Coordinates of C-alpha atoms and ligand atoms in Angstrom, one line a residue:
M14 CA 155.7 35.5 57.3
L15 CA 152.5 34.3 55.8
F16 CA 149.3 35.5 57.6
S17 CA 148.3 31.8 57.8
E18 CA 151.5 31.1 59.9
F19 CA 150.6 34.0 62.1
A20 CA 147.1 32.5 62.6
L21 CA 148.7 29.1 63.5
W22 CA 150.9 30.8 66.1
C23 CA 147.9 32.6 67.6
E24 CA 146.1 29.3 67.9
K25 CA 149.1 27.8 69.6
I26 CA 149.4 30.7 72.0
E27 CA 145.7 30.6 72.8
Q28 CA 146.0 27.0 73.9
L29 CA 148.7 27.8 76.4
S30 CA 147.8 28.7 80.0
G31 CA 151.2 29.2 81.7
R32 CA 152.9 32.6 81.6
L33 CA 156.4 31.1 81.2
E34 CA 155.4 28.8 78.4
M35 CA 153.9 31.7 76.6
I36 CA 157.0 33.9 77.0
D37 CA 159.3 31.0 75.8
L38 CA 157.1 30.4 72.8
I39 CA 157.0 34.1 71.7
A40 CA 160.7 34.6 72.5
G41 CA 161.4 31.6 70.2
I42 CA 159.5 33.2 67.2
L43 CA 160.8 36.8 67.4
P44 CA 164.5 36.3 66.3
D45 CA 163.4 34.7 63.0
L46 CA 161.2 37.7 61.9
D47 CA 162.6 40.3 59.6
E48 CA 162.6 44.1 60.1
E49 CA 159.2 44.5 58.5
D50 CA 157.3 41.6 60.1
L51 CA 158.8 41.9 63.6
P52 CA 156.9 45.1 64.7
I53 CA 153.7 43.9 63.1
F54 CA 153.8 40.5 64.7
V55 CA 154.5 42.0 68.2
R56 CA 151.6 44.4 67.9
Y57 CA 149.2 41.9 66.4
I58 CA 149.7 39.2 69.1
R59 CA 148.5 41.8 71.6
G60 CA 145.5 42.5 69.4
L61 CA 146.8 45.9 68.3
I62 CA 147.0 46.8 64.6
F63 CA 148.7 50.2 65.2
P64 CA 151.2 51.4 67.8
D65 CA 149.8 52.1 71.3
W66 CA 150.5 55.8 70.8
S67 CA 148.6 56.0 67.5
S68 CA 145.0 57.2 67.5
V69 CA 144.4 55.5 64.1
H70 CA 141.7 52.9 64.1
L71 CA 140.3 50.6 61.4
G72 CA 136.8 51.8 62.2
I73 CA 135.1 48.5 61.4
G74 CA 132.0 47.5 63.3
P75 CA 130.6 43.9 63.5
N76 CA 127.8 44.7 61.0
L77 CA 130.1 45.9 58.2
L78 CA 132.4 42.9 58.8
Y79 CA 129.5 40.4 58.8
D80 CA 128.1 42.0 55.5
A81 CA 131.5 41.6 53.8
V82 CA 132.2 38.0 55.0
A83 CA 128.6 36.9 54.1
Y84 CA 129.0 38.4 50.6
V85 CA 132.3 36.5 50.1
G86 CA 130.4 33.2 50.9
G87 CA 127.5 34.2 48.6
K88 CA 125.1 34.4 51.5
K89 CA 123.2 37.0 53.4
R90 CA 124.4 38.7 56.6
S91 CA 121.6 37.0 58.6
D92 CA 123.0 33.6 57.7
L93 CA 126.4 34.5 59.2
V94 CA 124.7 36.3 62.2
S95 CA 122.9 33.1 63.1
F96 CA 126.3 31.3 63.3
V97 CA 127.5 34.1 65.6
N98 CA 124.4 33.7 67.7
Q99 CA 124.9 30.0 68.1
I100 CA 128.7 30.1 68.7
G101 CA 128.8 33.4 70.7
D102 CA 132.4 34.2 69.5
A103 CA 132.6 36.3 66.3
G104 CA 136.0 34.9 65.3
K105 CA 135.0 31.2 65.7
A106 CA 131.7 31.9 64.0
V107 CA 133.4 33.4 60.9
E108 CA 135.8 30.4 60.9
A109 CA 132.9 27.9 60.9
F110 CA 131.1 29.9 58.2
L111 CA 134.2 30.0 56.0
L112 CA 134.8 26.3 56.5
L113 CA 131.3 25.4 55.4
E114 CA 131.2 27.8 52.4
K115 CA 134.7 26.9 51.3
T116 CA 133.7 23.2 51.0
Q117 CA 130.4 24.0 49.3
Q118 CA 131.3 26.9 47.1
S119 CA 135.1 26.9 46.6
H120 CA 134.7 28.8 43.3
L121 CA 133.9 32.0 45.3
F122 CA 137.3 32.0 47.0
S123 CA 140.8 32.7 45.6
S124 CA 143.8 31.0 46.9
E125 CA 146.4 33.7 46.9
E126 CA 148.4 33.4 50.1
L127 CA 148.5 36.8 51.9
T128 CA 151.6 37.7 54.0
L129 CA 151.4 39.4 57.3
A130 CA 152.8 42.5 55.6
D131 CA 150.1 42.3 52.8
V132 CA 147.4 42.2 55.5
H133 CA 148.9 45.1 57.3
A134 CA 149.1 47.2 54.1
I135 CA 145.4 46.5 53.5
F136 CA 144.6 47.5 57.1
E137 CA 146.6 50.7 56.7
R138 CA 144.7 51.5 53.5
M139 CA 141.4 50.9 55.3
A140 CA 142.3 53.2 58.2
D141 CA 143.3 55.8 55.7
T142 CA 140.0 55.9 53.8
G143 CA 137.6 58.5 54.9
G144 CA 134.8 60.5 53.4
V145 CA 131.7 59.4 51.5
K146 CA 133.2 56.5 49.8
S147 CA 134.9 55.1 52.9
Q148 CA 132.3 52.4 53.8
K149 CA 132.4 51.0 50.2
E150 CA 136.1 51.1 50.1
K151 CA 136.4 49.3 53.5
M152 CA 133.9 46.7 52.3
R153 CA 136.0 46.1 49.2
N154 CA 139.1 45.6 51.3
I155 CA 137.4 43.3 53.9
R156 CA 136.1 41.1 51.0
L157 CA 139.6 41.0 49.5
L158 CA 141.0 39.7 52.9
F159 CA 138.4 37.0 53.4
Q160 CA 138.4 35.8 49.8
N161 CA 142.0 34.8 50.4
A162 CA 141.6 33.6 54.0
S163 CA 141.6 30.1 55.3
P164 CA 138.9 29.4 58.0
L165 CA 141.6 29.7 60.7
D166 CA 142.9 33.0 59.2
G167 CA 139.2 34.1 59.3
R168 CA 139.0 33.6 63.0
Y169 CA 142.0 35.8 63.7
L170 CA 141.3 38.4 61.0
T171 CA 137.8 38.9 62.5
R172 CA 139.1 39.2 66.0
L173 CA 141.9 41.6 65.0
M174 CA 139.5 43.8 63.0
L175 CA 137.0 44.0 65.8
E176 CA 139.9 44.8 68.2
E177 CA 139.2 41.7 70.2
L178 CA 142.0 39.2 69.7
R179 CA 142.0 37.9 73.2
I180 CA 144.6 35.2 73.0
G181 CA 145.8 36.0 76.5
V182 CA 149.0 37.9 75.6
G183 CA 149.5 40.8 78.0
E184 CA 152.0 43.6 77.7
G185 CA 154.2 42.1 80.4
N186 CA 154.5 38.8 78.6
V187 CA 155.6 40.5 75.3
R188 CA 158.1 42.7 77.1
D189 CA 159.7 39.7 78.8
A190 CA 159.6 37.7 75.5
I191 CA 161.5 40.5 73.7
A192 CA 164.1 40.7 76.5
K193 CA 164.6 36.9 76.4
A194 CA 164.7 36.7 72.6
F195 CA 167.4 39.3 72.3
S196 CA 169.2 38.6 75.6
L197 CA 168.5 42.1 77.0
S198 CA 167.4 43.2 80.5
P199 CA 163.7 43.3 81.1
D200 CA 164.1 46.7 82.8
L201 CA 165.7 48.1 79.7
I202 CA 162.8 46.9 77.6
N203 CA 160.3 48.1 80.1
R204 CA 161.8 51.6 80.2
A205 CA 162.1 51.8 76.4
H206 CA 158.4 50.8 76.2
Q207 CA 157.3 53.4 78.6
V208 CA 159.0 56.1 76.6
K209 CA 158.3 54.8 73.0
N210 CA 154.8 53.5 73.8
D211 CA 155.1 50.9 71.0
L212 CA 156.3 47.4 71.7
G213 CA 156.6 46.8 68.0
E214 CA 159.2 49.5 67.6
V215 CA 161.0 48.4 70.8
A216 CA 161.3 44.9 69.5
R217 CA 162.7 46.2 66.2
L218 CA 165.3 48.2 68.1
A219 CA 166.1 45.3 70.4
K220 CA 167.0 43.2 67.3
Y221 CA 168.6 45.7 65.0
D222 CA 169.9 48.5 67.2
P223 CA 170.0 47.4 70.9
D224 CA 172.5 50.1 71.9
S225 CA 170.0 52.8 71.1
L226 CA 167.5 51.4 73.6
Q227 CA 169.4 53.2 76.4
D228 CA 168.8 56.6 74.8
V229 CA 165.2 56.5 73.7
V230 CA 163.4 59.7 74.6
I231 CA 159.8 60.9 74.5
E232 CA 158.8 62.7 71.3
L233 CA 156.4 65.4 70.5
F234 CA 153.1 64.3 69.0
R235 CA 153.6 60.6 70.1
P236 CA 151.5 60.5 73.3
V237 CA 152.9 58.4 76.2
K238 CA 150.8 56.6 78.7
M239 CA 149.8 58.7 81.7
M240 CA 151.0 58.1 85.2
L241 CA 148.2 56.8 87.4
A242 CA 147.3 56.9 91.1
Q243 CA 146.4 54.4 93.8
A244 CA 143.8 54.9 96.5
G245 CA 145.4 55.8 99.8
S246 CA 145.2 58.0 102.9
I247 CA 146.8 61.2 104.2
Q248 CA 148.0 59.2 107.2
D249 CA 149.9 56.6 105.1
M250 CA 151.5 59.3 102.9
T251 CA 152.7 61.5 105.8
E252 CA 153.9 58.7 108.0
G253 CA 157.3 59.6 109.6
S254 CA 156.5 63.3 108.9
R255 CA 157.1 62.9 105.2
L256 CA 156.5 65.9 103.1
V257 CA 153.9 65.5 100.3
C258 CA 152.7 67.6 97.4
A259 CA 148.9 67.9 97.3
E260 CA 146.6 69.1 94.6
Y261 CA 142.9 69.1 94.1
K262 CA 141.6 66.0 92.4
Y263 CA 139.5 67.3 89.5
D264 CA 136.7 65.2 88.2
G265 CA 136.9 65.7 84.5
S266 CA 138.9 64.1 81.7
R267 CA 142.6 63.5 81.7
F268 CA 144.5 65.0 78.8
Q269 CA 148.0 65.2 77.4
C270 CA 148.9 68.4 75.4
H271 CA 151.7 68.4 72.9
L272 CA 152.6 71.9 71.6
S273 CA 155.4 72.9 69.3
G274 CA 155.3 76.2 67.3
D275 CA 151.9 76.5 65.7
R276 CA 151.0 72.8 66.1
V277 CA 149.0 71.7 69.1
A278 CA 147.5 68.3 69.9
I279 CA 145.3 67.2 72.8
Y280 CA 145.2 63.4 73.6
S281 CA 142.8 61.6 75.9
R282 CA 143.9 59.1 78.6
R283 CA 143.4 56.4 76.0
L284 CA 145.6 58.4 73.7
E285 CA 142.9 59.3 71.3
D286 CA 143.4 62.6 69.5
L287 CA 140.8 65.0 70.9
T288 CA 142.1 68.2 69.4
T289 CA 139.1 68.8 67.1
A290 CA 136.6 68.0 69.9
L291 CA 138.3 70.5 72.2
P292 CA 139.4 73.6 70.2
D293 CA 138.7 75.9 73.2
I294 CA 141.1 73.9 75.4
A295 CA 143.8 74.0 72.7
E296 CA 143.3 77.7 72.5
Q297 CA 143.4 78.4 76.2
L298 CA 146.6 76.4 76.5
R299 CA 148.2 78.0 73.5
K300 CA 147.8 81.4 75.1
V301 CA 149.7 80.5 78.3
I302 CA 152.5 78.3 77.0
S303 CA 155.9 79.4 75.8
G304 CA 158.2 76.9 74.0
D305 CA 157.8 73.3 73.0
V306 CA 156.1 71.2 75.7
I307 CA 154.3 68.0 76.6
L308 CA 151.9 68.6 79.5
D309 CA 149.7 66.4 81.7
G310 CA 146.4 67.7 83.2
E311 CA 142.7 67.3 83.7
V312 CA 140.0 69.3 81.8
I313 CA 136.7 70.0 83.7
A314 CA 133.4 71.6 82.7
I315 CA 132.2 74.5 84.8
E316 CA 129.1 76.5 85.3
D317 CA 128.9 79.6 87.5
G318 CA 132.4 78.8 88.7
R319 CA 131.4 75.3 90.0
P320 CA 132.6 72.0 88.4
M321 CA 129.9 70.2 86.5
P322 CA 129.5 66.4 86.7
F323 CA 131.8 64.3 84.6
Q324 CA 129.0 63.2 82.3
T325 CA 128.9 66.8 81.0
V326 CA 132.6 66.6 80.0
L327 CA 131.9 63.3 78.2
R328 CA 129.1 64.9 76.2
R329 CA 131.6 67.6 74.9
I330 CA 134.3 65.1 74.2
R331 CA 132.1 62.7 72.2
R332 CA 130.7 65.5 70.1
K333 CA 131.6 65.1 66.4
H334 CA 129.5 67.9 64.9
D335 CA 128.6 71.4 65.9
V336 CA 131.7 71.5 68.1
A337 CA 131.9 75.3 68.3
E338 CA 128.3 75.7 69.3
H339 CA 128.7 73.2 72.1
A340 CA 132.0 74.8 73.2
D341 CA 129.9 77.9 73.9
Q342 CA 127.2 76.0 75.8
I343 CA 129.5 73.9 78.0
R344 CA 132.5 75.8 79.3
M345 CA 135.6 73.8 79.9
I346 CA 138.9 74.7 81.5
P347 CA 142.2 72.8 81.7
Y348 CA 144.2 72.3 84.9
V349 CA 147.8 71.3 84.2
F350 CA 149.6 69.4 86.9
D351 CA 152.7 68.0 85.2
I352 CA 155.2 68.6 82.4
L353 CA 157.1 65.7 80.6
Y354 CA 159.1 67.6 78.0
R355 CA 160.3 71.1 77.5
D356 CA 162.3 72.5 74.6
G357 CA 163.9 69.4 73.4
E358 CA 164.5 67.9 76.8
S359 CA 162.7 65.0 78.4
L360 CA 161.8 65.8 82.0
I361 CA 160.3 62.5 83.1
D362 CA 163.3 61.4 85.1
L363 CA 163.4 64.6 87.1
P364 CA 161.8 64.7 90.6
L365 CA 158.3 66.1 90.7
T366 CA 159.5 69.3 92.5
K367 CA 161.9 70.0 89.6
R368 CA 159.2 69.3 87.0
R369 CA 157.0 71.8 88.8
H370 CA 159.7 74.5 88.4
H371 CA 159.7 73.8 84.7
L372 CA 155.9 73.9 84.6
E373 CA 155.8 77.2 86.3
A374 CA 158.5 78.6 83.9
A375 CA 156.8 77.3 80.8
L376 CA 153.2 78.3 81.6
T377 CA 151.7 81.6 82.7
G378 CA 148.3 80.2 83.6
C379 CA 146.1 77.0 83.8
I380 CA 148.4 75.4 86.4
A381 CA 146.7 73.3 89.1
P382 CA 147.5 74.9 92.5
Q383 CA 149.7 72.8 94.7
I384 CA 150.6 72.9 98.4
R385 CA 153.4 71.1 100.2
S386 CA 153.0 69.9 103.7
A387 CA 153.9 67.1 106.1
D388 CA 151.1 68.1 108.5
P389 CA 148.0 65.7 108.3
R390 CA 145.7 68.4 109.7
E391 CA 146.7 70.9 107.0
L392 CA 146.2 68.3 104.3
E393 CA 142.9 67.4 105.8
D394 CA 141.8 71.1 105.6
F395 CA 143.0 71.1 102.0
Y396 CA 140.9 68.0 101.4
Y397 CA 137.7 69.6 102.7
S398 CA 138.4 72.8 100.8
A399 CA 138.5 70.7 97.6
L400 CA 135.2 69.1 98.5
D401 CA 133.7 72.5 99.3
A402 CA 134.8 73.8 95.9
G403 CA 132.9 70.9 94.3
H404 CA 136.0 68.8 93.4
E405 CA 136.4 65.0 93.9
G406 CA 139.0 65.1 96.7
I407 CA 142.8 65.5 96.6
M408 CA 145.9 63.9 95.1
L409 CA 148.9 63.4 97.2
K410 CA 152.2 63.0 95.4
V411 CA 155.7 62.1 96.5
P412 CA 158.0 65.2 95.9
D413 CA 161.0 63.3 94.6
S414 CA 159.2 60.9 92.4
P415 CA 159.9 60.7 88.6
Y416 CA 157.1 60.6 86.0
I417 CA 156.6 56.9 85.2
P418 CA 154.3 56.6 82.1
G419 CA 151.5 54.1 82.6
N420 CA 152.6 53.4 86.2
R421 CA 150.0 53.0 89.0
G422 CA 152.2 53.1 92.0
R423 CA 152.4 54.7 95.5
H424 CA 154.0 57.9 94.1
W425 CA 150.5 59.3 93.4
V426 CA 147.8 58.6 95.8
K427 CA 144.1 59.7 95.5
C428 CA 142.0 60.6 98.5
K429 CA 138.2 60.9 97.9
P430 CA 135.1 60.2 99.9
E431 CA 133.3 57.6 98.0
V432 CA 131.3 54.5 98.1
E433 CA 133.3 51.7 96.8
T434 CA 133.3 51.6 93.0
I435 CA 134.8 49.2 90.5
D436 CA 135.6 49.3 86.8
L437 CA 134.1 46.4 84.8
A438 CA 133.7 45.5 81.2
V439 CA 130.2 45.4 79.7
I440 CA 129.8 42.0 77.9
G441 CA 126.0 41.7 77.6
G442 CA 122.6 43.1 78.3
E443 CA 119.0 42.5 78.4
W444 CA 116.2 44.4 76.6
G445 CA 114.2 46.6 79.0
E446 CA 110.5 46.4 79.7
G447 CA 107.5 48.8 79.3
R448 CA 108.8 52.4 78.8
R449 CA 112.3 51.0 78.4
A450 CA 111.4 48.2 75.9
H451 CA 113.5 49.8 73.1
Y452 CA 116.5 50.2 75.2
F453 CA 118.8 47.9 77.1
G454 CA 117.4 47.7 80.6
S455 CA 120.3 45.9 82.3
F456 CA 123.9 45.1 81.6
L457 CA 126.1 42.1 82.3
L458 CA 129.5 43.0 83.7
A459 CA 132.8 41.2 83.8
C460 CA 136.3 41.4 85.4
Q461 CA 139.4 39.8 83.8
D462 CA 141.6 37.0 84.9
D463 CA 145.4 37.2 84.6
Q464 CA 145.2 36.0 81.0
G465 CA 142.8 38.8 80.1
R466 CA 139.8 36.5 79.8
L467 CA 136.5 38.1 80.8
L468 CA 134.6 36.6 83.7
P469 CA 131.0 37.7 84.5
V470 CA 130.5 39.1 88.0
S471 CA 127.2 41.0 88.1
R472 CA 124.3 42.7 86.3
V473 CA 123.6 46.4 86.7
A474 CA 120.2 48.1 86.1
T475 CA 119.9 50.9 88.6
G476 CA 121.4 54.4 88.5
I477 CA 120.7 54.9 84.8
N478 CA 118.5 57.9 83.9
D479 CA 116.6 58.2 80.7
E480 CA 119.2 60.3 79.0
T481 CA 122.0 57.9 79.8
L482 CA 119.8 55.0 78.7
A483 CA 119.5 56.5 75.2
L484 CA 123.3 57.2 75.2
L485 CA 123.9 53.6 76.1
Y486 CA 121.6 52.3 73.4
D487 CA 123.5 54.3 70.8
L488 CA 126.8 53.0 72.2
F489 CA 125.9 49.3 72.4
S490 CA 123.5 48.8 69.4
D491 CA 126.4 48.3 67.0
R492 CA 128.2 46.0 69.4
I493 CA 125.7 43.2 69.5
I494 CA 127.3 39.9 68.6
S495 CA 124.5 37.5 69.6
R496 CA 121.0 37.4 70.8
S497 CA 119.0 34.8 72.7
G498 CA 115.5 35.8 73.7
K499 CA 115.8 39.1 75.6
E500 CA 119.5 38.5 76.2
V501 CA 122.2 40.0 74.0
S502 CA 125.9 39.7 74.2
F503 CA 128.1 42.6 73.3
E504 CA 131.5 42.9 71.7
P505 CA 133.5 44.0 74.8
G506 CA 135.2 47.4 74.7
I507 CA 133.0 49.6 76.9
I508 CA 133.7 49.9 80.6
F509 CA 131.3 50.9 83.4
E510 CA 132.3 52.3 86.8
V511 CA 129.8 50.7 89.2
G512 CA 129.1 51.4 92.8
Y513 CA 128.2 48.6 95.2
S514 CA 127.6 48.0 98.9
E515 CA 129.4 44.7 99.3
I516 CA 131.2 41.9 97.4
Q517 CA 129.7 38.4 98.0
K518 CA 130.7 34.9 96.9
S519 CA 128.4 33.6 94.2
P520 CA 128.2 30.3 92.4
N521 CA 126.0 32.0 89.7
Y522 CA 128.9 33.9 88.1
E523 CA 132.0 32.5 86.6
S524 CA 134.2 34.8 88.6
G525 CA 132.9 33.2 91.8
Y526 CA 131.8 36.6 93.1
T527 CA 129.1 39.1 92.7
L528 CA 128.2 42.6 93.7
R529 CA 125.4 43.5 96.2
F530 CA 123.3 46.5 95.2
P531 CA 125.3 47.4 92.0
R532 CA 124.6 50.9 90.8
F533 CA 125.8 52.5 87.5
V534 CA 128.1 55.5 88.2
R535 CA 129.5 56.4 84.8
I536 CA 131.1 55.1 81.6
R537 CA 134.9 54.9 82.0
D538 CA 135.7 56.4 78.6
D539 CA 139.2 57.0 79.7
K540 CA 140.1 53.4 80.5
R541 CA 141.3 50.6 78.2
M542 CA 140.1 47.0 78.5
D543 CA 143.3 45.8 80.1
E544 CA 142.7 48.3 82.9
I545 CA 139.5 46.8 84.2
E546 CA 139.4 45.1 87.6
T547 CA 141.3 41.8 87.7
L548 CA 140.0 38.7 89.6
A549 CA 143.0 39.1 92.0
M550 CA 142.0 42.7 92.8
F551 CA 138.4 41.5 93.2
T552 CA 139.5 38.8 95.7
E553 CA 141.5 41.4 97.6
R554 CA 138.5 43.7 97.8
Y555 CA 136.4 40.8 99.1
L556 CA 138.9 40.0 101.8
R557 CA 139.3 43.6 102.7
S558 CA 135.6 44.5 102.7
G559 CA 134.2 46.0 105.9
S560 CA 137.4 47.9 106.7
S561 CA 136.7 51.1 104.8
T562 CA 136.0 54.4 106.5
D563 CA 134.9 57.9 105.6
S564 CA 137.8 59.8 107.1
P565 CA 140.3 61.2 104.6
L566 CA 143.1 60.4 107.0
L567 CA 142.3 56.7 106.9
M568 CA 140.6 56.4 103.6
R569 CA 141.6 53.7 101.2
K570 CA 139.6 52.4 98.3
Ligands
LIG1 P1 140.9 57.6 89.3 O1 140.3 57.9 87.9 O2 139.8 57.6 90.3 O3 141.7 56.4 89.3 O4 141.8 58.8 89.7 C1 143.0 59.2 88.9 C2 142.6 60.3 88.0 O5 142.4 61.5 88.6 C3 143.7 60.6 87.0 O6 143.8 59.7 85.9 C4 143.3 62.0 86.5 O7 142.4 61.9 85.4 C5 142.5 62.6 87.7 N1 143.1 63.7 88.3 C6 142.4 64.8 88.8 N2 143.1 65.7 89.3 C7 144.4 65.2 89.3 C8 145.7 65.7 89.8 N3 145.8 66.9 90.4 N4 146.8 65.0 89.6 C9 146.7 63.8 88.9 N5 145.5 63.2 88.5 C10 144.4 64.0 88.7

């Protein structure tokens, strides 16, 4: 497939609004793709260049990309940036820029048609280049791509490279399209996806080796998505005197540890490889593990035996230099609460209680304590002991539940005393005033609709101390895509958890809602963009508001 054909498909898909139409369209394309193009196409339409499990990234920021594209058109970066500022969408701005430059200066462009596989090979090369020469090398490759790109190709190349394709294709749509294209059951595809964590590979198997889909198993050093929790209450979980497993809810960072022989890897909830940032955690785990395992747990920072705020954990994880020195300053410990694989055997289909036996057999330490009870009072005591020890609350888990990667169901329920908080994408900001003039003083937040489009809901300015303000400046300064007066818009990708007192209807925001007294709580470094609050969840919160309570028995977020 030519890249230009891929771009045309993207344009078509982007114009569709109905889910079924989209599934039909994609299902119609997949059977015609060959073994090389099929996995690439499937990943790309979701805006992913590499498999979900891979921690490889292109590492291209908007500035480098604009420099390269402007160079191809024989212009300065500022010429292109002014297009971006006017249009407000980096992809469409590059498209308009190329359209103009191609008509005026066609001699600067070549007309070699790149295939999808050519483009992918260039991306792989770019991701592979590190070291001193890497920026130059990346620049050379980006120029090569845009020299051969039509304006429409430019739109989608830009969005892919900035990891912001946003044509509304969600994971569920692609899963259903694969099932439809190859006449397979959506459950089979779903299950294979949970285990393989790469829809590209699942599509390839669906076409070329469908029988093997039954038998896919999780593999060492290919992280799978983590099982997630819903908010709930002790009362709901123990209804009918049901037994539950309860553990402390640790407020740190989720990790997945893969260990085999001498090799150990630690992955974050977003499946980034954190092994070099957390050598002390790898070491602590290595000492207590026997055999080959995949473990799930939470790492927390402690001082004088008490858990430290989550921000401290984030500081350690984001550290790229002087890791050892900071490992001495900020002590971190892992709490393992699940095991997914042991000595060649996948454990995810076993009930939690059986997995726990495996966990206790494979590890001699670092295991999160667990109690089992059907008595709400006992669980309530456990809950208060968690709070007294400085933890966030408790997790209640259904004893016979399997481990379902990526699932946020009623098998795991979290119970914590909190003001209502919500996870939203940061899409813009405003420069501060006075002492804060060189920082962003407030941030514009958005939820997503069911197509993944971002809809503004609120601004947040309070709850940010000076240290966080500086951290936020560092994070966002390379994400600016347009400016207008004091307002800037950001390339989405960073998520804030925000507290609020109430949700109100508002004609001032595209979502139709806004937050009363929004307050910054933390950066959700562990969440991906498709995990932010949806408009439907927002509406549900609005309808439910006023019914929350502080008792752990009745609590529900
Ligand atoms: P939340 O981030 O509020 O949605 O809560 C779910 C998160 O709690 C998980 O993703 C884990 O990072 C964290 N967590 C802390 N302790 C546990 C535990 N014992 N079991 C499962 N998750 C836990």
